[in-house]
PDB file of N, CA and C in Angstrom:
ATOM      1  N   UNK Z   1     -34.834  53.891  -1.578  1.00  0.00           N
ATOM      2  CA  UNK Z   1     -33.556  53.584  -2.174  1.00  0.00           C
ATOM      3  C   UNK Z   1     -33.633  52.226  -2.867  1.00  0.00           C
ATOM      4  N   UNK Z   2     -33.166  52.175  -4.067  1.00  0.00           N
ATOM      5  CA  UNK Z   2     -33.229  50.966  -4.862  1.00  0.00           C
ATOM      6  C   UNK Z   2     -32.109  50.016  -4.436  1.00  0.00           C
ATOM      7  N   UNK Z   3     -32.472  48.765  -4.171  1.00  0.00           N
ATOM      8  CA  UNK Z   3     -31.479  47.770  -3.782  1.00  0.00           C
ATOM      9  C   UNK Z   3     -31.101  46.936  -4.989  1.00  0.00           C
ATOM     10  N   UNK Z   4     -29.886  46.500  -4.992  1.00  0.00           N
ATOM     11  CA  UNK Z   4     -29.413  45.598  -6.037  1.00  0.00           C
ATOM     12  C   UNK Z   4     -29.102  44.263  -5.380  1.00  0.00           C
ATOM     13  N   UNK Z   5     -29.508  43.210  -6.019  1.00  0.00           N
ATOM     14  CA  UNK Z   5     -29.259  41.870  -5.513  1.00  0.00           C
ATOM     15  C   UNK Z   5     -28.402  41.110  -6.515  1.00  0.00           C
ATOM     16  N   UNK Z   6     -27.498  40.285  -5.989  1.00  0.00           N
ATOM     17  CA  UNK Z   6     -26.693  39.434  -6.864  1.00  0.00           C
ATOM     18  C   UNK Z   6     -27.562  38.280  -7.349  1.00  0.00           C
ATOM     19  N   UNK Z   7     -27.090  37.586  -8.372  1.00  0.00           N
ATOM     20  CA  UNK Z   7     -27.839  36.439  -8.885  1.00  0.00           C
ATOM     21  C   UNK Z   7     -28.050  35.399  -7.793  1.00  0.00           C
ATOM     22  N   UNK Z   8     -27.032  35.164  -6.977  1.00  0.00           N
ATOM     23  CA  UNK Z   8     -27.144  34.178  -5.904  1.00  0.00           C
ATOM     24  C   UNK Z   8     -28.189  34.601  -4.875  1.00  0.00           C
ATOM     25  N   UNK Z   9     -28.209  35.893  -4.548  1.00  0.00           N
ATOM     26  CA  UNK Z   9     -29.196  36.393  -3.597  1.00  0.00           C
ATOM     27  C   UNK Z   9     -30.607  36.250  -4.158  1.00  0.00           C
ATOM     28  N   UNK Z  10     -30.761  36.531  -5.432  1.00  0.00           N
ATOM     29  CA  UNK Z  10     -32.075  36.407  -6.069  1.00  0.00           C
ATOM     30  C   UNK Z  10     -32.546  34.962  -6.023  1.00  0.00           C
ATOM     31  N   UNK Z  11     -31.657  34.034  -6.321  1.00  0.00           N
ATOM     32  CA  UNK Z  11     -32.020  32.616  -6.290  1.00  0.00           C
ATOM     33  C   UNK Z  11     -32.409  32.205  -4.876  1.00  0.00           C
ATOM     34  N   UNK Z  12     -31.689  32.689  -3.868  1.00  0.00           N
ATOM     35  CA  UNK Z  12     -32.046  32.391  -2.479  1.00  0.00           C
ATOM     36  C   UNK Z  12     -33.417  32.964  -2.128  1.00  0.00           C
ATOM     37  N   UNK Z  13     -33.690  34.166  -2.597  1.00  0.00           N
ATOM     38  CA  UNK Z  13     -35.000  34.784  -2.348  1.00  0.00           C
ATOM     39  C   UNK Z  13     -36.100  33.951  -3.001  1.00  0.00           C
ATOM     40  N   UNK Z  14     -35.869  33.514  -4.227  1.00  0.00           N
ATOM     41  CA  UNK Z  14     -36.870  32.703  -4.918  1.00  0.00           C
ATOM     42  C   UNK Z  14     -37.089  31.372  -4.209  1.00  0.00           C
ATOM     43  N   UNK Z  15     -36.055  30.829  -3.599  1.00  0.00           N
ATOM     44  CA  UNK Z  15     -36.193  29.568  -2.855  1.00  0.00           C
ATOM     45  C   UNK Z  15     -37.127  29.727  -1.660  1.00  0.00           C
ATOM     46  N   UNK Z  16     -37.134  30.904  -1.087  1.00  0.00           N
ATOM     47  CA  UNK Z  16     -37.975  31.148   0.086  1.00  0.00           C
ATOM     48  C   UNK Z  16     -39.458  30.998  -0.226  1.00  0.00           C
ATOM     49  N   UNK Z  17     -39.847  31.108  -1.476  1.00  0.00           N
ATOM     50  CA  UNK Z  17     -41.265  30.986  -1.816  1.00  0.00           C
ATOM     51  C   UNK Z  17     -41.753  29.563  -1.638  1.00  0.00           C
ATOM     52  N   UNK Z  18     -40.839  28.621  -1.506  1.00  0.00           N
ATOM     53  CA  UNK Z  18     -41.255  27.236  -1.269  1.00  0.00           C
ATOM     54  C   UNK Z  18     -41.834  27.063   0.122  1.00  0.00           C
ATOM     55  N   UNK Z  19     -41.508  27.977   1.016  1.00  0.00           N
ATOM     56  CA  UNK Z  19     -42.037  27.940   2.371  1.00  0.00           C
ATOM     57  C   UNK Z  19     -43.494  28.346   2.365  1.00  0.00           C
ATOM     58  N   UNK Z  20     -43.965  28.759   3.509  1.00  0.00           N
ATOM     59  CA  UNK Z  20     -45.384  29.108   3.631  1.00  0.00           C
ATOM     60  C   UNK Z  20     -45.650  30.586   3.357  1.00  0.00           C
ATOM     61  N   UNK Z  21     -44.610  31.349   2.997  1.00  0.00           N
ATOM     62  CA  UNK Z  21     -44.817  32.768   2.732  1.00  0.00           C
ATOM     63  C   UNK Z  21     -45.538  32.972   1.409  1.00  0.00           C
ATOM     64  N   UNK Z  22     -46.382  33.988   1.389  1.00  0.00           N
ATOM     65  CA  UNK Z  22     -47.007  34.354   0.124  1.00  0.00           C
ATOM     66  C   UNK Z  22     -46.036  35.230  -0.652  1.00  0.00           C
ATOM     67  N   UNK Z  23     -46.320  35.391  -1.917  1.00  0.00           N
ATOM     68  CA  UNK Z  23     -45.482  36.240  -2.759  1.00  0.00           C
ATOM     69  C   UNK Z  23     -45.483  37.669  -2.228  1.00  0.00           C
ATOM     70  N   UNK Z  24     -46.638  38.147  -1.808  1.00  0.00           N
ATOM     71  CA  UNK Z  24     -46.745  39.518  -1.297  1.00  0.00           C
ATOM     72  C   UNK Z  24     -45.889  39.706  -0.045  1.00  0.00           C
ATOM     73  N   UNK Z  25     -45.916  38.724   0.868  1.00  0.00           N
ATOM     74  CA  UNK Z  25     -45.106  38.813   2.085  1.00  0.00           C
ATOM     75  C   UNK Z  25     -43.615  38.821   1.759  1.00  0.00           C
ATOM     76  N   UNK Z  26     -43.233  37.993   0.817  1.00  0.00           N
ATOM     77  CA  UNK Z  26     -41.830  37.915   0.413  1.00  0.00           C
ATOM     78  C   UNK Z  26     -41.373  39.229  -0.213  1.00  0.00           C
ATOM     79  N   UNK Z  27     -42.210  39.795  -1.068  1.00  0.00           N
ATOM     80  CA  UNK Z  27     -41.875  41.069  -1.717  1.00  0.00           C
ATOM     81  C   UNK Z  27     -41.742  42.181  -0.687  1.00  0.00           C
ATOM     82  N   UNK Z  28     -42.624  42.193   0.282  1.00  0.00           N
ATOM     83  CA  UNK Z  28     -42.564  43.200   1.338  1.00  0.00           C
ATOM     84  C   UNK Z  28     -41.293  43.031   2.168  1.00  0.00           C
ATOM     85  N   UNK Z  29     -40.951  41.794   2.467  1.00  0.00           N
ATOM     86  CA  UNK Z  29     -39.758  41.501   3.263  1.00  0.00           C
ATOM     87  C   UNK Z  29     -38.489  42.037   2.596  1.00  0.00           C
ATOM     88  N   UNK Z  30     -38.389  41.892   1.282  1.00  0.00           N
ATOM     89  CA  UNK Z  30     -37.180  42.297   0.564  1.00  0.00           C
ATOM     90  C   UNK Z  30     -37.313  43.648  -0.136  1.00  0.00           C
ATOM     91  N   UNK Z  31     -38.458  44.272  -0.012  1.00  0.00           N
ATOM     92  CA  UNK Z  31     -38.643  45.599  -0.589  1.00  0.00           C
ATOM     93  C   UNK Z  31     -38.644  45.603  -2.106  1.00  0.00           C
ATOM     94  N   UNK Z  32     -39.255  44.582  -2.690  1.00  0.00           N
ATOM     95  CA  UNK Z  32     -39.342  44.505  -4.151  1.00  0.00           C
ATOM     96  C   UNK Z  32     -40.808  44.471  -4.557  1.00  0.00           C
ATOM     97  N   UNK Z  33     -41.070  44.812  -5.798  1.00  0.00           N
ATOM     98  CA  UNK Z  33     -42.449  44.752  -6.288  1.00  0.00           C
ATOM     99  C   UNK Z  33     -42.751  43.325  -6.737  1.00  0.00           C
ATOM    100  N   UNK Z  34     -44.032  43.024  -6.825  1.00  0.00           N
ATOM    101  CA  UNK Z  34     -44.411  41.696  -7.305  1.00  0.00           C
ATOM    102  C   UNK Z  34     -43.986  41.513  -8.753  1.00  0.00           C
ATOM    103  N   UNK Z  35     -43.991  42.594  -9.526  1.00  0.00           N
ATOM    104  CA  UNK Z  35     -43.537  42.510 -10.920  1.00  0.00           C
ATOM    105  C   UNK Z  35     -42.068  42.103 -10.971  1.00  0.00           C
ATOM    106  N   UNK Z  36     -41.266  42.684 -10.084  1.00  0.00           N
ATOM    107  CA  UNK Z  36     -39.844  42.317 -10.019  1.00  0.00           C
ATOM    108  C   UNK Z  36     -39.703  40.850  -9.652  1.00  0.00           C
ATOM    109  N   UNK Z  37     -40.484  40.400  -8.674  1.00  0.00           N
ATOM    110  CA  UNK Z  37     -40.448  38.994  -8.270  1.00  0.00           C
ATOM    111  C   UNK Z  37     -40.744  38.080  -9.459  1.00  0.00           C
ATOM    112  N   UNK Z  38     -41.803  38.380 -10.193  1.00  0.00           N
ATOM    113  CA  UNK Z  38     -42.171  37.522 -11.318  1.00  0.00           C
ATOM    114  C   UNK Z  38     -41.151  37.607 -12.453  1.00  0.00           C
ATOM    115  N   UNK Z  39     -40.547  38.779 -12.649  1.00  0.00           N
ATOM    116  CA  UNK Z  39     -39.463  38.886 -13.635  1.00  0.00           C
ATOM    117  C   UNK Z  39     -38.281  38.019 -13.225  1.00  0.00           C
ATOM    118  N   UNK Z  40     -37.931  38.058 -11.941  1.00  0.00           N
ATOM    119  CA  UNK Z  40     -36.831  37.228 -11.445  1.00  0.00           C
ATOM    120  C   UNK Z  40     -37.158  35.754 -11.630  1.00  0.00           C
ATOM    121  N   UNK Z  41     -38.403  35.402 -11.313  1.00  0.00           N
ATOM    122  CA  UNK Z  41     -38.793  33.997 -11.419  1.00  0.00           C
ATOM    123  C   UNK Z  41     -38.685  33.513 -12.856  1.00  0.00           C
ATOM    124  N   UNK Z  42     -39.075  34.365 -13.798  1.00  0.00           N
ATOM    125  CA  UNK Z  42     -38.957  34.016 -15.212  1.00  0.00           C
ATOM    126  C   UNK Z  42     -37.495  33.888 -15.613  1.00  0.00           C
ATOM    127  N   UNK Z  43     -36.695  34.835 -15.183  1.00  0.00           N
ATOM    128  CA  UNK Z  43     -35.285  34.868 -15.569  1.00  0.00           C
ATOM    129  C   UNK Z  43     -34.467  33.766 -14.898  1.00  0.00           C
ATOM    130  N   UNK Z  44     -34.698  33.537 -13.612  1.00  0.00           N
ATOM    131  CA  UNK Z  44     -33.845  32.633 -12.850  1.00  0.00           C
ATOM    132  C   UNK Z  44     -34.477  31.281 -12.563  1.00  0.00           C
ATOM    133  N   UNK Z  45     -35.724  31.082 -12.948  1.00  0.00           N
ATOM    134  CA  UNK Z  45     -36.381  29.809 -12.669  1.00  0.00           C
ATOM    135  C   UNK Z  45     -35.636  28.639 -13.268  1.00  0.00           C
ATOM    136  N   UNK Z  46     -35.308  28.726 -14.542  1.00  0.00           N
ATOM    137  CA  UNK Z  46     -34.578  27.652 -15.202  1.00  0.00           C
ATOM    138  C   UNK Z  46     -33.156  27.571 -14.677  1.00  0.00           C
ATOM    139  N   UNK Z  47     -32.557  28.708 -14.440  1.00  0.00           N
ATOM    140  CA  UNK Z  47     -31.189  28.742 -13.932  1.00  0.00           C
ATOM    141  C   UNK Z  47     -31.121  28.068 -12.566  1.00  0.00           C
ATOM    142  N   UNK Z  48     -32.122  28.315 -11.730  1.00  0.00           N
ATOM    143  CA  UNK Z  48     -32.165  27.717 -10.400  1.00  0.00           C
ATOM    144  C   UNK Z  48     -32.232  26.203 -10.494  1.00  0.00           C
ATOM    145  N   UNK Z  49     -33.052  25.708 -11.418  1.00  0.00           N
ATOM    146  CA  UNK Z  49     -33.160  24.261 -11.584  1.00  0.00           C
ATOM    147  C   UNK Z  49     -31.838  23.665 -12.034  1.00  0.00           C
ATOM    148  N   UNK Z  50     -31.160  24.338 -12.952  1.00  0.00           N
ATOM    149  CA  UNK Z  50     -29.861  23.860 -13.409  1.00  0.00           C
ATOM    150  C   UNK Z  50     -28.855  23.841 -12.263  1.00  0.00           C
ATOM    151  N   UNK Z  51     -28.873  24.879 -11.452  1.00  0.00           N
ATOM    152  CA  UNK Z  51     -27.953  24.960 -10.322  1.00  0.00           C
ATOM    153  C   UNK Z  51     -28.241  23.849  -9.323  1.00  0.00           C
ATOM    154  N   UNK Z  52     -29.524  23.602  -9.051  1.00  0.00           N
ATOM    155  CA  UNK Z  52     -29.880  22.560  -8.098  1.00  0.00           C
ATOM    156  C   UNK Z  52     -29.489  21.180  -8.609  1.00  0.00           C
ATOM    157  N   UNK Z  53     -29.668  20.929  -9.903  1.00  0.00           N
ATOM    158  CA  UNK Z  53     -29.244  19.651 -10.465  1.00  0.00           C
ATOM    159  C   UNK Z  53     -27.735  19.485 -10.369  1.00  0.00           C
ATOM    160  N   UNK Z  54     -27.009  20.542 -10.665  1.00  0.00           N
ATOM    161  CA  UNK Z  54     -25.545  20.511 -10.574  1.00  0.00           C
ATOM    162  C   UNK Z  54     -25.107  20.285  -9.133  1.00  0.00           C
ATOM    163  N   UNK Z  55     -25.795  20.922  -8.194  1.00  0.00           N
ATOM    164  CA  UNK Z  55     -25.476  20.763  -6.785  1.00  0.00           C
ATOM    165  C   UNK Z  55     -25.680  19.319  -6.341  1.00  0.00           C
ATOM    166  N   UNK Z  56     -26.782  18.710  -6.750  1.00  0.00           N
ATOM    167  CA  UNK Z  56     -27.035  17.313  -6.396  1.00  0.00           C
ATOM    168  C   UNK Z  56     -25.959  16.400  -6.967  1.00  0.00           C
ATOM    169  N   UNK Z  57     -25.550  16.658  -8.203  1.00  0.00           N
ATOM    170  CA  UNK Z  57     -24.500  15.851  -8.824  1.00  0.00           C
ATOM    171  C   UNK Z  57     -23.184  16.018  -8.074  1.00  0.00           C
ATOM    172  N   UNK Z  58     -22.871  17.243  -7.682  1.00  0.00           N
ATOM    173  CA  UNK Z  58     -21.636  17.488  -6.937  1.00  0.00           C
ATOM    174  C   UNK Z  58     -21.675  16.843  -5.554  1.00  0.00           C
ATOM    175  N   UNK Z  59     -22.836  16.874  -4.909  1.00  0.00           N
ATOM    176  CA  UNK Z  59     -22.965  16.228  -3.601  1.00  0.00           C
ATOM    177  C   UNK Z  59     -22.770  14.722  -3.726  1.00  0.00           C
ATOM    178  N   UNK Z  60     -23.332  14.131  -4.774  1.00  0.00           N
ATOM    179  CA  UNK Z  60     -23.165  12.697  -5.002  1.00  0.00           C
ATOM    180  C   UNK Z  60     -21.691  12.368  -5.246  1.00  0.00           C
ATOM    181  N   UNK Z  61     -21.042  13.164  -6.084  1.00  0.00           N
ATOM    182  CA  UNK Z  61     -19.621  12.951  -6.364  1.00  0.00           C
ATOM    183  C   UNK Z  61     -18.789  13.118  -5.091  1.00  0.00           C
ATOM    184  N   UNK Z  62     -19.129  14.103  -4.286  1.00  0.00           N
ATOM    185  CA  UNK Z  62     -18.417  14.345  -3.037  1.00  0.00           C
ATOM    186  C   UNK Z  62     -18.537  13.139  -2.105  1.00  0.00           C
ATOM    187  N   UNK Z  63     -19.733  12.577  -1.985  1.00  0.00           N
ATOM    188  CA  UNK Z  63     -19.932  11.401  -1.137  1.00  0.00           C
ATOM    189  C   UNK Z  63     -19.118  10.213  -1.635  1.00  0.00           C
ATOM    190  N   UNK Z  64     -19.089  10.016  -2.945  1.00  0.00           N
ATOM    191  CA  UNK Z  64     -18.308   8.917  -3.507  1.00  0.00           C
ATOM    192  C   UNK Z  64     -16.821   9.116  -3.239  1.00  0.00           C
ATOM    193  N   UNK Z  65     -16.349  10.345  -3.379  1.00  0.00           N
ATOM    194  CA  UNK Z  65     -14.938  10.631  -3.116  1.00  0.00           C
ATOM    195  C   UNK Z  65     -14.595  10.441  -1.641  1.00  0.00           C
ATOM    196  N   UNK Z  66     -15.511  10.785  -0.759  1.00  0.00           N
ATOM    197  CA  UNK Z  66     -15.282  10.566   0.676  1.00  0.00           C
ATOM    198  C   UNK Z  66     -15.147   9.077   0.979  1.00  0.00           C
ATOM    199  N   UNK Z  67     -15.986   8.268   0.350  1.00  0.00           N
ATOM    200  CA  UNK Z  67     -15.900   6.817   0.554  1.00  0.00           C
ATOM    201  C   UNK Z  67     -14.565   6.284   0.045  1.00  0.00           C
ATOM    202  N   UNK Z  68     -14.146   6.750  -1.130  1.00  0.00           N
ATOM    203  CA  UNK Z  68     -12.856   6.316  -1.674  1.00  0.00           C
ATOM    204  C   UNK Z  68     -11.708   6.745  -0.771  1.00  0.00           C
ATOM    205  N   UNK Z  69     -11.779   7.933  -0.228  1.00  0.00           N
ATOM    206  CA  UNK Z  69     -10.747   8.414   0.684  1.00  0.00           C
ATOM    207  C   UNK Z  69     -10.698   7.549   1.937  1.00  0.00           C
ATOM    208  N   UNK Z  70     -11.863   7.222   2.481  1.00  0.00           N
ATOM    209  CA  UNK Z  70     -11.911   6.383   3.676  1.00  0.00           C
ATOM    210  C   UNK Z  70     -11.281   5.021   3.398  1.00  0.00           C
ATOM    211  N   UNK Z  71     -11.591   4.432   2.249  1.00  0.00           N
ATOM    212  CA  UNK Z  71     -10.996   3.141   1.892  1.00  0.00           C
ATOM    213  C   UNK Z  71      -9.486   3.260   1.725  1.00  0.00           C
ATOM    214  N   UNK Z  72      -9.039   4.331   1.114  1.00  0.00           N
ATOM    215  CA  UNK Z  72      -7.601   4.548   0.929  1.00  0.00           C
ATOM    216  C   UNK Z  72      -6.895   4.708   2.270  1.00  0.00           C
ATOM    217  N   UNK Z  73      -7.528   5.414   3.192  1.00  0.00           N
ATOM    218  CA  UNK Z  73      -6.936   5.584   4.517  1.00  0.00           C
ATOM    219  C   UNK Z  73      -6.847   4.256   5.256  1.00  0.00           C
ATOM    220  N   UNK Z  74      -7.868   3.428   5.124  1.00  0.00           N
ATOM    221  CA  UNK Z  74      -7.829   2.105   5.752  1.00  0.00           C
ATOM    222  C   UNK Z  74      -6.720   1.254   5.151  1.00  0.00           C
ATOM    223  N   UNK Z  75      -6.587   1.279   3.836  1.00  0.00           N
ATOM    224  CA  UNK Z  75      -5.510   0.543   3.177  1.00  0.00           C
ATOM    225  C   UNK Z  75      -4.156   1.050   3.641  1.00  0.00           C
ATOM    226  N   UNK Z  76      -4.023   2.352   3.771  1.00  0.00           N
ATOM    227  CA  UNK Z  76      -2.778   2.966   4.206  1.00  0.00           C
ATOM    228  C   UNK Z  76      -2.406   2.497   5.612  1.00  0.00           C
ATOM    229  N   UNK Z  77      -3.379   2.484   6.514  1.00  0.00           N
ATOM    230  CA  UNK Z  77      -3.133   2.034   7.886  1.00  0.00           C
ATOM    231  C   UNK Z  77      -2.724   0.566   7.889  1.00  0.00           C
ATOM    232  N   UNK Z  78      -3.415  -0.249   7.106  1.00  0.00           N
ATOM    233  CA  UNK Z  78      -3.090  -1.676   7.048  1.00  0.00           C
ATOM    234  C   UNK Z  78      -1.675  -1.885   6.516  1.00  0.00           C
ATOM    235  N   UNK Z  79      -1.296  -1.165   5.495  1.00  0.00           N
ATOM    236  CA  UNK Z  79       0.048  -1.300   4.936  1.00  0.00           C
ATOM    237  C   UNK Z  79       1.112  -0.819   5.921  1.00  0.00           C
ATOM    238  N   UNK Z  80       0.839   0.236   6.651  1.00  0.00           N
ATOM    239  CA  UNK Z  80       1.796   0.718   7.659  1.00  0.00           C
ATOM    240  C   UNK Z  80       1.975  -0.311   8.772  1.00  0.00           C
ATOM    241  N   UNK Z  81       0.863  -0.925   9.193  1.00  0.00           N
ATOM    242  CA  UNK Z  81       0.949  -1.960  10.226  1.00  0.00           C
ATOM    243  C   UNK Z  81       1.776  -3.143   9.733  1.00  0.00           C
ATOM    244  N   UNK Z  82       1.533  -3.548   8.502  1.00  0.00           N
ATOM    245  CA  UNK Z  82       2.265  -4.672   7.926  1.00  0.00           C
ATOM    246  C   UNK Z  82       3.751  -4.337   7.810  1.00  0.00           C
ATOM    247  N   UNK Z  83       4.062  -3.136   7.393  1.00  0.00           N
ATOM    248  CA  UNK Z  83       5.450  -2.696   7.259  1.00  0.00           C
ATOM    249  C   UNK Z  83       6.131  -2.627   8.628  1.00  0.00           C
ATOM    250  N   UNK Z  84       5.412  -2.192   9.634  1.00  0.00           N
ATOM    251  CA  UNK Z  84       5.977  -2.086  10.983  1.00  0.00           C
ATOM    252  C   UNK Z  84       6.295  -3.464  11.555  1.00  0.00           C
ATOM    253  N   UNK Z  85       5.523  -4.478  11.202  1.00  0.00           N
ATOM    254  CA  UNK Z  85       5.750  -5.838  11.697  1.00  0.00           C
ATOM    255  C   UNK Z  85       6.961  -6.489  11.046  1.00  0.00           C
ATOM    256  N   UNK Z  86       7.324  -6.053   9.870  1.00  0.00           N
ATOM    257  CA  UNK Z  86       8.438  -6.684   9.146  1.00  0.00           C
ATOM    258  C   UNK Z  86       9.760  -6.192   9.579  1.00  0.00           C
TER     259      UNK Z  86
END
């Protein structure tokens, strides 16, 4: 039976090749031919890199926003304390 994989699933499968698995083992695990694997790698290789770069940028932005939120919360607590004393 022929399986269909989403783009995200294909990218995850391609990521697994970074481990110690050989291409043949990976193909056997997912029931795909080596030709399919290499076609996916050609098609999604660049896309995967773009996604990973975007992910890193989003993670960096997320960390910066968390720091700003923490500072805002500290300012908020300080202002509430000051208001309560008055």
